[in-house]
Amino acid sequence: AVSGDHATLVEVPSVFVSKATGDLLERHLHDDAGVFVQLASPSGRVPLLVDGEPQHGVSGHSQWRYYELFTPPGADDVTVSVTPDFGNPDLFVRVRDYPDTLRYTWSSESEGGDTIHIAADDPDLCRQCALVVGVLGQ
């Protein structure tokens, strides 16, 4: 890469930041001086769940919608909820892999909305690893 007055294009192939940081960068780095920021999810990755930032999506009847959640270090409980506008989605969570109706670590198949609460001392809960959340439309 060339720096200073001789630079016409500098490409950074991948930078991974939270959605909140990405929104901030996009607001502050897009200007008339030619700075351009393009934010996108990595190809082939499911949406990332971030604490306090609800996701909105649609899952048709008998169709799955997947999300990924990285567990924090420490000893916090983990709670995942789905609140339908209509229908009866079911919620499944699996450690490090996609859940289905036969292979999952935790599930909730209540009528209407579902919530899975995983206690910090649950022996199946890993720390600093991926949980894959599956929402099954019913």
mmCIF file of C-alpha atoms in Angstrom:
data_model
loop_
_atom_site.group_PDB
_atom_site.id
_atom_site.type_symbol
_atom_site.label_atom_id
_atom_site.label_comp_id
_atom_site.label_asym_id
_atom_site.label_seq_id
_atom_site.Cartn_x
_atom_site.Cartn_y
_atom_site.Cartn_z
ATOM 1 C CA ALA A 1 0.000 0.000 0.000
ATOM 2 C CA VAL A 2 1.068 3.545 -0.668
ATOM 3 C CA SER A 3 0.493 6.218 1.931
ATOM 4 C CA GLY A 4 0.397 9.994 1.970
ATOM 5 C CA ASP A 5 -0.356 12.115 -1.080
ATOM 6 C CA HIS A 6 0.453 9.236 -3.452
ATOM 7 C CA ALA A 7 -2.374 7.032 -2.270
ATOM 8 C CA THR A 8 -5.405 6.788 -4.515
ATOM 9 C CA LEU A 9 -6.943 3.646 -3.105
ATOM 10 C CA VAL A 10 -6.315 1.764 0.091
ATOM 11 C CA GLU A 11 -8.321 -1.413 0.581
ATOM 12 C CA VAL A 12 -8.747 -3.171 3.892
ATOM 13 C CA PRO A 13 -10.174 -6.580 2.968
ATOM 14 C CA SER A 14 -11.914 -7.425 6.246
ATOM 15 C CA VAL A 15 -12.508 -5.711 9.537
ATOM 16 C CA PHE A 16 -14.863 -7.318 12.037
ATOM 17 C CA VAL A 17 -16.699 -4.961 14.371
ATOM 18 C CA SER A 18 -20.004 -4.978 16.231
ATOM 19 C CA LYS A 19 -23.101 -3.589 14.537
ATOM 20 C CA ALA A 20 -23.047 -0.535 16.808
ATOM 21 C CA THR A 21 -19.402 0.198 15.918
ATOM 22 C CA GLY A 22 -20.145 -0.367 12.239
ATOM 23 C CA ASP A 23 -23.052 2.091 12.342
ATOM 24 C CA LEU A 24 -20.805 4.661 14.031
ATOM 25 C CA LEU A 25 -18.031 4.164 11.467
ATOM 26 C CA GLU A 26 -20.466 4.445 8.599
ATOM 27 C CA ARG A 27 -21.849 7.747 9.928
ATOM 28 C CA HIS A 28 -18.457 9.308 10.593
ATOM 29 C CA LEU A 29 -16.330 7.972 7.754
ATOM 30 C CA HIS A 30 -18.595 8.661 4.811
ATOM 31 C CA ASP A 31 -17.752 12.182 3.721
ATOM 32 C CA ASP A 32 -17.167 14.330 0.651
ATOM 33 C CA ALA A 33 -13.419 13.719 0.707
ATOM 34 C CA GLY A 34 -13.860 10.342 -0.938
ATOM 35 C CA VAL A 35 -13.856 8.129 2.129
ATOM 36 C CA PHE A 36 -16.235 5.250 1.516
ATOM 37 C CA VAL A 37 -17.269 2.582 3.992
ATOM 38 C CA GLN A 38 -19.179 -0.500 2.919
ATOM 39 C CA LEU A 39 -20.489 -2.772 5.640
ATOM 40 C CA ALA A 40 -21.665 -6.298 5.018
ATOM 41 C CA SER A 41 -21.982 -9.593 6.797
ATOM 42 C CA PRO A 42 -19.250 -12.088 5.961
ATOM 43 C CA SER A 43 -20.337 -14.417 3.185
ATOM 44 C CA GLY A 44 -21.831 -17.661 4.400
ATOM 45 C CA ARG A 45 -22.363 -16.468 7.992
ATOM 46 C CA VAL A 46 -25.671 -16.298 9.773
ATOM 47 C CA PRO A 47 -26.698 -13.058 11.517
ATOM 48 C CA LEU A 48 -24.944 -12.400 14.808
ATOM 49 C CA LEU A 49 -27.066 -11.866 17.912
ATOM 50 C CA VAL A 50 -25.834 -9.001 20.086
ATOM 51 C CA ASP A 51 -27.079 -8.403 23.635
ATOM 52 C CA GLY A 52 -29.782 -5.745 23.675
ATOM 53 C CA GLU A 53 -30.125 -5.537 19.866
ATOM 54 C CA PRO A 54 -33.240 -7.412 18.698
ATOM 55 C CA GLN A 55 -33.207 -9.102 15.310
ATOM 56 C CA HIS A 56 -36.233 -9.123 13.032
ATOM 57 C CA GLY A 57 -36.872 -11.913 10.594
ATOM 58 C CA VAL A 58 -39.470 -14.136 9.029
ATOM 59 C CA SER A 59 -39.471 -17.894 9.067
ATOM 60 C CA GLY A 60 -42.106 -19.623 6.946
ATOM 61 C CA HIS A 61 -44.002 -22.715 8.058
ATOM 62 C CA SER A 62 -41.549 -25.594 8.661
ATOM 63 C CA GLN A 63 -38.618 -23.361 7.681
ATOM 64 C CA TRP A 64 -35.554 -22.547 9.770
ATOM 65 C CA ARG A 65 -33.918 -19.201 10.400
ATOM 66 C CA TYR A 66 -30.508 -19.337 12.122
ATOM 67 C CA TYR A 67 -28.524 -16.870 14.212
ATOM 68 C CA GLU A 68 -25.183 -17.059 15.985
ATOM 69 C CA LEU A 69 -24.504 -15.951 19.547
ATOM 70 C CA PHE A 70 -21.033 -15.752 21.062
ATOM 71 C CA THR A 71 -21.044 -16.378 24.791
ATOM 72 C CA PRO A 72 -19.140 -13.933 26.959
ATOM 73 C CA PRO A 73 -16.365 -14.878 29.364
ATOM 74 C CA GLY A 74 -17.382 -14.968 32.981
ATOM 75 C CA ALA A 75 -20.384 -16.419 34.701
ATOM 76 C CA ASP A 76 -23.461 -14.735 33.199
ATOM 77 C CA ASP A 77 -26.718 -16.510 32.408
ATOM 78 C CA VAL A 78 -27.767 -16.530 28.752
ATOM 79 C CA THR A 79 -31.370 -15.889 27.684
ATOM 80 C CA VAL A 80 -32.682 -16.148 24.130
ATOM 81 C CA SER A 81 -36.267 -15.218 23.250
ATOM 82 C CA VAL A 82 -38.463 -15.167 20.171
ATOM 83 C CA THR A 83 -41.639 -13.074 20.065
ATOM 84 C CA PRO A 84 -43.850 -13.716 17.042
ATOM 85 C CA ASP A 85 -46.044 -11.153 15.330
ATOM 86 C CA PHE A 86 -48.103 -14.174 14.285
ATOM 87 C CA GLY A 87 -47.657 -17.934 14.147
ATOM 88 C CA ASN A 88 -45.940 -20.231 16.595
ATOM 89 C CA PRO A 89 -42.139 -20.298 16.206
ATOM 90 C CA ASP A 90 -40.121 -22.829 18.184
ATOM 91 C CA LEU A 91 -36.656 -22.092 19.509
ATOM 92 C CA PHE A 92 -33.634 -24.430 19.489
ATOM 93 C CA VAL A 93 -30.032 -23.777 20.561
ATOM 94 C CA ARG A 94 -26.999 -25.950 19.966
ATOM 95 C CA VAL A 95 -23.358 -25.517 20.932
ATOM 96 C CA ARG A 96 -21.101 -24.868 17.893
ATOM 97 C CA ASP A 97 -23.468 -26.407 15.318
ATOM 98 C CA TYR A 98 -26.835 -25.906 13.661
ATOM 99 C CA PRO A 99 -29.726 -27.284 15.713
ATOM 100 C CA ASP A 100 -32.701 -29.182 14.377
ATOM 101 C CA THR A 101 -35.660 -30.920 16.026
ATOM 102 C CA LEU A 102 -33.553 -33.993 16.863
ATOM 103 C CA ARG A 103 -30.132 -32.465 17.609
ATOM 104 C CA TYR A 104 -30.108 -29.524 20.011
ATOM 105 C CA THR A 105 -28.725 -28.618 23.426
ATOM 106 C CA TRP A 106 -31.709 -26.563 24.636
ATOM 107 C CA SER A 107 -35.190 -26.037 23.203
ATOM 108 C CA SER A 108 -38.512 -24.347 23.847
ATOM 109 C CA GLU A 109 -41.622 -25.383 21.966
ATOM 110 C CA SER A 110 -44.304 -23.416 23.810
ATOM 111 C CA GLU A 111 -47.407 -21.988 22.178
ATOM 112 C CA GLY A 112 -46.669 -18.458 20.913
ATOM 113 C CA GLY A 113 -43.373 -16.890 21.995
ATOM 114 C CA ASP A 114 -40.516 -18.930 23.391
ATOM 115 C CA THR A 115 -37.675 -18.228 25.792
ATOM 116 C CA ILE A 116 -34.639 -20.326 26.628
ATOM 117 C CA HIS A 117 -32.844 -19.397 29.835
ATOM 118 C CA ILE A 118 -29.444 -21.048 30.280
ATOM 119 C CA ALA A 119 -28.033 -20.805 33.783
ATOM 120 C CA ALA A 120 -24.396 -19.783 34.141
ATOM 121 C CA ASP A 121 -23.625 -23.062 35.921
ATOM 122 C CA ASP A 122 -25.238 -25.255 33.225
ATOM 123 C CA PRO A 123 -22.523 -27.832 32.379
ATOM 124 C CA ASP A 124 -23.450 -27.694 28.665
ATOM 125 C CA LEU A 125 -22.889 -23.932 28.422
ATOM 126 C CA CYS A 126 -19.497 -23.130 26.963
ATOM 127 C CA ARG A 127 -17.706 -19.797 27.427
ATOM 128 C CA GLN A 128 -16.293 -17.726 24.596
ATOM 129 C CA CYS A 129 -17.763 -20.034 21.994
ATOM 130 C CA ALA A 130 -20.582 -19.986 19.477
ATOM 131 C CA LEU A 131 -24.143 -20.989 20.192
ATOM 132 C CA VAL A 132 -26.268 -21.429 17.091
ATOM 133 C CA VAL A 133 -29.887 -20.382 17.588
ATOM 134 C CA GLY A 134 -32.530 -21.876 15.309
ATOM 135 C CA VAL A 135 -36.054 -20.521 14.951
ATOM 136 C CA LEU A 136 -38.462 -22.998 13.369
ATOM 137 C CA GLY A 137 -41.610 -21.501 11.867
ATOM 138 C CA GLN A 138 -44.766 -23.417 12.760
#
